[in-house]
Amino acid sequence: MANYFVGDIQGCYDELRKLMDQVGFDPAEDVLWCTGDLVARGPGSLEVLRLFRDLGDAGRTVLGNHDLHLLAVHARLKKAKPKDRLQAFLDAPDSDELIQWLRRQPLYRHLPEHKVILTHAGVPPHWGVNDVIHRGDEVSDTLQSDHYLDFVAQMYGDKPDLDDPDASAYQRQTYTINCLTRMRLLYPDGRLDFYAKGDPVGEGTLVPWFRLPHPLLQEYRLVFGHWAALMGQSRTRNAISLDTGACWGHWLTFWQLETGLRFTQHADKVWG
């Protein structure tokens, strides 16, 4: 049995299938874990969602910011961006079923036996394991509730950008989403920045979330995507970066947990 972790797929279905073939992925024996952002940009968002749904326990993902946005687009709370190439999904006869499957996916995956936590963007430096579990589960409970669209409609925005013990439930959950699905660079006080996304070198006072004092990184490997500019290189022990810009014409990357080996597939085309 092997556990393969894949970076942001973003609709690059052909590259995903080629990588699965390259490693000889066997759903009867192996598990494929995704850092989220299954959809958008590439032409195969529908096929990627169907593949993960049909893999059952052999295909496990977390929610990324593009996946959450799809919930809003499907509900007509937001308009689809032409560059996200989602029309085939929106027209599909099983789109409603896939949306119900998608909103049951969590914001984190905890593999305690391997000391691994998987999220889309990372884990804030001031959070421990219990914070990830409690805060992530709180959002999941809301997304799986009958009134989830009330939350989806208001989850957009760059505030809150700092933890606030006096925040309302929705504000607290929006901060959780901002951390787990949008975080890249932080100010020294831990406040989130949402605009800088290039190489972290030369970003002034901003610091990558994994370069601030982070006790959890001493104990766990934190596997994440979301930051294509890193090209899979965090240069930080236990911060496992896997977004290598497939939709931007670069690579899709698998990381095998048991061996630490990486496998790559060059993108067929620039979609971003």
Coordinates of C-alpha atoms in Angstrom, one line a residue:
M1 CA 0.0 0.0 0.0
A2 CA 1.2 3.5 -0.8
N3 CA -0.1 6.9 0.1
Y4 CA 0.3 9.5 -2.7
F5 CA -0.3 13.2 -2.0
V6 CA -1.0 15.4 -5.1
G7 CA -0.8 19.2 -5.3
D8 CA -3.4 21.5 -6.8
I9 CA -5.0 19.7 -9.8
Q10 CA -7.2 22.6 -10.9
G11 CA -9.0 20.7 -13.6
C12 CA -5.8 19.2 -15.1
Y13 CA -7.4 15.7 -15.5
D14 CA -5.1 14.4 -18.2
E15 CA -2.0 15.1 -16.2
L16 CA -3.5 13.5 -13.2
R17 CA -4.3 10.3 -15.0
K18 CA -0.8 10.2 -16.5
L19 CA 0.7 10.5 -13.0
M20 CA -1.5 7.8 -11.7
D21 CA -0.4 5.5 -14.5
Q22 CA 3.3 6.5 -13.9
V23 CA 3.2 5.3 -10.3
G24 CA 0.9 2.3 -11.0
F25 CA -1.8 3.6 -8.7
D26 CA -4.1 0.8 -7.6
P27 CA -7.3 1.9 -5.8
A28 CA -7.6 -1.5 -4.2
E29 CA -4.3 -0.9 -2.4
D30 CA -3.3 2.8 -2.6
V31 CA -4.7 6.1 -1.4
L32 CA -4.6 9.4 -3.3
W33 CA -4.7 12.5 -1.1
C34 CA -5.2 16.0 -2.7
T35 CA -4.3 19.4 -1.3
G36 CA -7.5 20.8 -2.6
D37 CA -8.4 23.0 -5.6
L38 CA -9.6 20.0 -7.6
V39 CA -11.3 22.5 -10.0
A40 CA -10.9 25.6 -12.1
R41 CA -8.5 26.8 -14.8
G42 CA -7.9 23.4 -16.5
P43 CA -10.5 21.9 -18.9
G44 CA -11.2 18.8 -16.8
S45 CA -12.8 19.9 -13.5
L46 CA -15.9 17.7 -14.1
E47 CA -13.7 14.7 -14.7
V48 CA -11.5 15.3 -11.7
L49 CA -14.5 15.6 -9.4
R50 CA -16.0 12.4 -10.8
L51 CA -12.7 10.5 -10.4
F52 CA -12.3 11.4 -6.7
R53 CA -16.0 10.7 -6.0
D54 CA -15.7 7.3 -7.7
L55 CA -12.5 6.4 -5.9
G56 CA -14.3 6.4 -2.6
D57 CA -11.9 5.8 0.3
A58 CA -9.0 5.5 -2.2
G59 CA -9.4 9.2 -3.1
R60 CA -9.4 11.8 -0.3
T61 CA -9.2 15.6 -0.6
V62 CA -9.5 18.7 1.4
L63 CA -11.3 21.8 0.3
G64 CA -9.4 24.6 -1.4
N65 CA -10.4 28.1 -2.2
H66 CA -11.5 27.2 -5.7
D67 CA -13.6 24.3 -4.5
L68 CA -15.4 26.6 -2.0
H69 CA -15.9 29.1 -4.8
L70 CA -17.6 26.4 -6.9
L71 CA -20.2 26.0 -4.1
A72 CA -21.1 29.6 -4.5
V73 CA -21.1 29.5 -8.3
H74 CA -23.3 26.4 -8.5
A75 CA -25.8 28.1 -6.1
R76 CA -25.7 31.3 -8.4
L77 CA -24.3 33.3 -5.5
K78 CA -21.3 34.2 -7.6
K79 CA -20.7 34.3 -11.4
A80 CA -18.4 31.8 -13.0
K81 CA -15.2 33.3 -14.4
P82 CA -14.6 32.3 -18.0
K83 CA -11.0 31.5 -17.2
D84 CA -12.1 28.8 -14.7
R85 CA -13.7 26.7 -17.4
L86 CA -16.5 25.4 -15.3
Q87 CA -19.4 25.4 -17.8
A88 CA -19.0 21.7 -18.5
F89 CA -19.5 21.0 -14.8
L90 CA -22.4 23.4 -14.5
D91 CA -24.1 21.7 -17.4
A92 CA -23.5 18.1 -16.3
P93 CA -26.4 16.0 -15.2
D94 CA -24.6 15.0 -12.0
S95 CA -23.5 18.5 -11.0
D96 CA -25.9 18.6 -8.0
E97 CA -24.7 15.2 -6.8
L98 CA -21.1 16.3 -7.1
I99 CA -21.7 19.5 -5.2
Q100 CA -23.3 17.4 -2.4
W101 CA -20.2 15.2 -2.4
L102 CA -17.9 18.3 -2.5
R103 CA -19.4 20.0 0.5
R104 CA -18.9 16.9 2.6
Q105 CA -15.1 17.1 2.1
P106 CA -13.2 18.5 5.1
L107 CA -10.8 21.4 5.4
Y108 CA -8.1 19.2 6.9
R109 CA -7.0 15.5 7.0
H110 CA -5.2 14.3 10.1
L111 CA -3.1 11.2 9.8
P112 CA -1.9 10.7 13.4
E113 CA -0.2 7.4 12.7
H114 CA 2.1 9.2 10.2
K115 CA 2.3 12.6 12.0
V116 CA 0.9 14.3 8.9
I117 CA -1.7 17.1 8.6
L118 CA -3.0 17.9 5.1
T119 CA -4.6 21.3 4.4
H120 CA -4.9 23.4 1.2
A121 CA -2.9 26.5 2.3
G122 CA -1.2 25.5 5.6
V123 CA -1.7 25.8 9.3
P124 CA -1.4 29.1 11.2
P125 CA 1.7 29.1 13.5
H126 CA -0.3 29.7 16.7
W127 CA -2.5 26.6 16.1
G128 CA -1.9 23.2 17.5
V129 CA -3.5 19.9 16.4
N130 CA -6.6 20.4 18.5
D131 CA -7.1 23.9 17.0
V132 CA -6.9 22.4 13.5
I133 CA -9.4 19.8 14.4
H134 CA -11.8 22.0 16.3
R135 CA -11.8 24.9 13.9
G136 CA -11.9 22.8 10.8
D137 CA -14.7 20.6 12.1
E138 CA -16.7 23.7 13.0
V139 CA -16.6 24.9 9.4
S140 CA -17.4 21.4 8.1
D141 CA -20.5 21.2 10.3
T142 CA -21.7 24.5 8.8
L143 CA -21.0 23.4 5.2
Q144 CA -22.8 20.2 5.7
S145 CA -25.9 21.8 7.3
D146 CA -29.2 22.7 5.6
H147 CA -28.3 26.4 5.9
Y148 CA -24.8 26.2 4.4
L149 CA -25.5 28.7 1.6
D150 CA -26.1 31.4 4.2
F151 CA -22.6 31.0 5.3
V152 CA -21.2 30.6 1.7
A153 CA -22.8 33.9 0.7
Q154 CA -20.9 35.8 3.4
M155 CA -17.6 33.9 3.6
Y156 CA -15.8 36.2 1.1
G157 CA -13.6 39.0 2.1
D158 CA -10.2 39.8 3.7
K159 CA -11.5 40.2 7.2
P160 CA -11.0 38.8 9.7
D161 CA -7.3 38.6 9.1
L162 CA -6.4 37.9 12.7
D163 CA -7.8 35.6 15.3
D164 CA -10.4 37.4 17.5
P165 CA -11.8 35.6 20.6
D166 CA -14.8 37.9 20.5
A167 CA -15.7 37.2 16.9
S168 CA -19.1 35.9 15.9
A169 CA -19.4 32.2 14.8
Y170 CA -19.5 33.2 11.1
Q171 CA -16.5 35.6 11.5
R172 CA -14.5 32.9 13.3
Q173 CA -15.3 30.4 10.6
T174 CA -14.4 32.8 7.9
Y175 CA -11.0 33.3 9.6
T176 CA -10.6 29.6 9.6
I177 CA -11.3 29.4 5.9
N178 CA -8.9 32.3 5.2
C179 CA -6.2 30.5 7.1
L180 CA -6.6 27.0 5.8
T181 CA -7.5 27.8 2.2
R182 CA -5.9 31.3 1.4
M183 CA -2.9 31.8 3.7
R184 CA 0.6 32.4 2.2
L185 CA 2.4 35.3 3.8
L186 CA 1.9 36.7 7.3
Y187 CA 2.9 39.9 9.1
P188 CA 5.2 39.3 12.1
D189 CA 2.1 39.6 14.4
G190 CA 0.4 36.8 12.5
R191 CA -2.0 38.9 10.5
L192 CA -2.8 37.5 7.1
D193 CA -1.8 39.1 3.9
F194 CA -4.0 38.2 0.9
Y195 CA -2.2 39.9 -2.0
A196 CA 1.4 38.9 -2.1
K197 CA 1.8 35.5 -3.8
G198 CA 5.2 35.6 -5.4
D199 CA 8.6 34.3 -4.2
P200 CA 8.7 35.0 -0.4
V201 CA 12.2 36.4 -0.7
G202 CA 12.0 40.2 -0.9
E203 CA 8.5 40.6 0.4
G204 CA 9.6 43.1 3.1
T205 CA 8.0 42.5 6.5
L206 CA 5.9 39.6 5.2
V207 CA 7.0 36.1 6.2
P208 CA 5.8 32.7 4.9
W209 CA 3.5 31.1 7.4
F210 CA 5.9 28.2 7.8
R211 CA 9.0 30.4 8.6
L212 CA 7.5 32.0 11.7
P213 CA 8.0 30.1 15.0
H214 CA 5.7 27.1 14.5
P215 CA 5.7 24.5 17.2
L216 CA 3.5 22.1 15.2
L217 CA 6.2 21.8 12.5
Q218 CA 8.5 20.3 15.1
E219 CA 6.1 17.3 15.5
Y220 CA 4.1 17.1 12.2
R221 CA 4.7 17.2 8.5
L222 CA 2.3 19.8 7.2
V223 CA 1.4 19.0 3.6
F224 CA -0.1 21.9 1.6
G225 CA -0.6 23.4 -1.9
H226 CA -2.0 26.7 -2.9
W227 CA 1.4 28.5 -3.5
A228 CA 2.6 27.7 -7.0
A229 CA 5.4 30.3 -6.8
L230 CA 7.2 28.0 -4.4
M231 CA 7.3 25.3 -7.1
G232 CA 7.2 22.7 -4.4
Q233 CA 10.2 24.0 -2.5
S234 CA 9.4 25.4 1.0
R235 CA 13.0 25.0 2.1
T236 CA 11.6 24.4 5.6
R237 CA 11.8 21.1 7.4
N238 CA 8.4 19.3 7.6
A239 CA 6.6 21.9 5.4
I240 CA 5.7 19.8 2.4
S241 CA 4.8 22.1 -0.5
L242 CA 3.1 20.3 -3.5
D243 CA 1.6 23.0 -5.8
T244 CA 3.9 23.0 -8.8
G245 CA 1.8 25.1 -11.1
A246 CA 0.2 22.4 -13.4
C247 CA -2.5 24.9 -14.6
W248 CA 0.3 27.4 -15.4
G249 CA 2.0 25.0 -17.7
H250 CA 4.5 23.6 -15.2
W251 CA 4.0 20.3 -13.4
L252 CA 1.6 18.2 -11.4
T253 CA 3.4 16.5 -8.5
F254 CA 2.9 13.4 -6.4
W255 CA 4.7 12.9 -3.1
Q256 CA 4.8 9.4 -1.7
L257 CA 4.5 9.5 2.1
E258 CA 6.3 6.2 2.7
T259 CA 9.5 7.0 0.7
G260 CA 9.5 10.8 0.4
L261 CA 9.9 10.4 -3.4
R262 CA 8.3 12.9 -5.8
F263 CA 6.8 12.1 -9.2
T264 CA 6.0 14.8 -11.7
Q265 CA 4.1 15.1 -14.9
H266 CA 4.6 18.1 -17.2
A267 CA 1.4 20.0 -18.1
D268 CA 0.2 19.6 -21.7
K269 CA -0.8 23.3 -21.9
V270 CA -0.9 26.6 -20.1
W271 CA -4.5 27.0 -18.7
G272 CA -4.0 29.6 -16.0

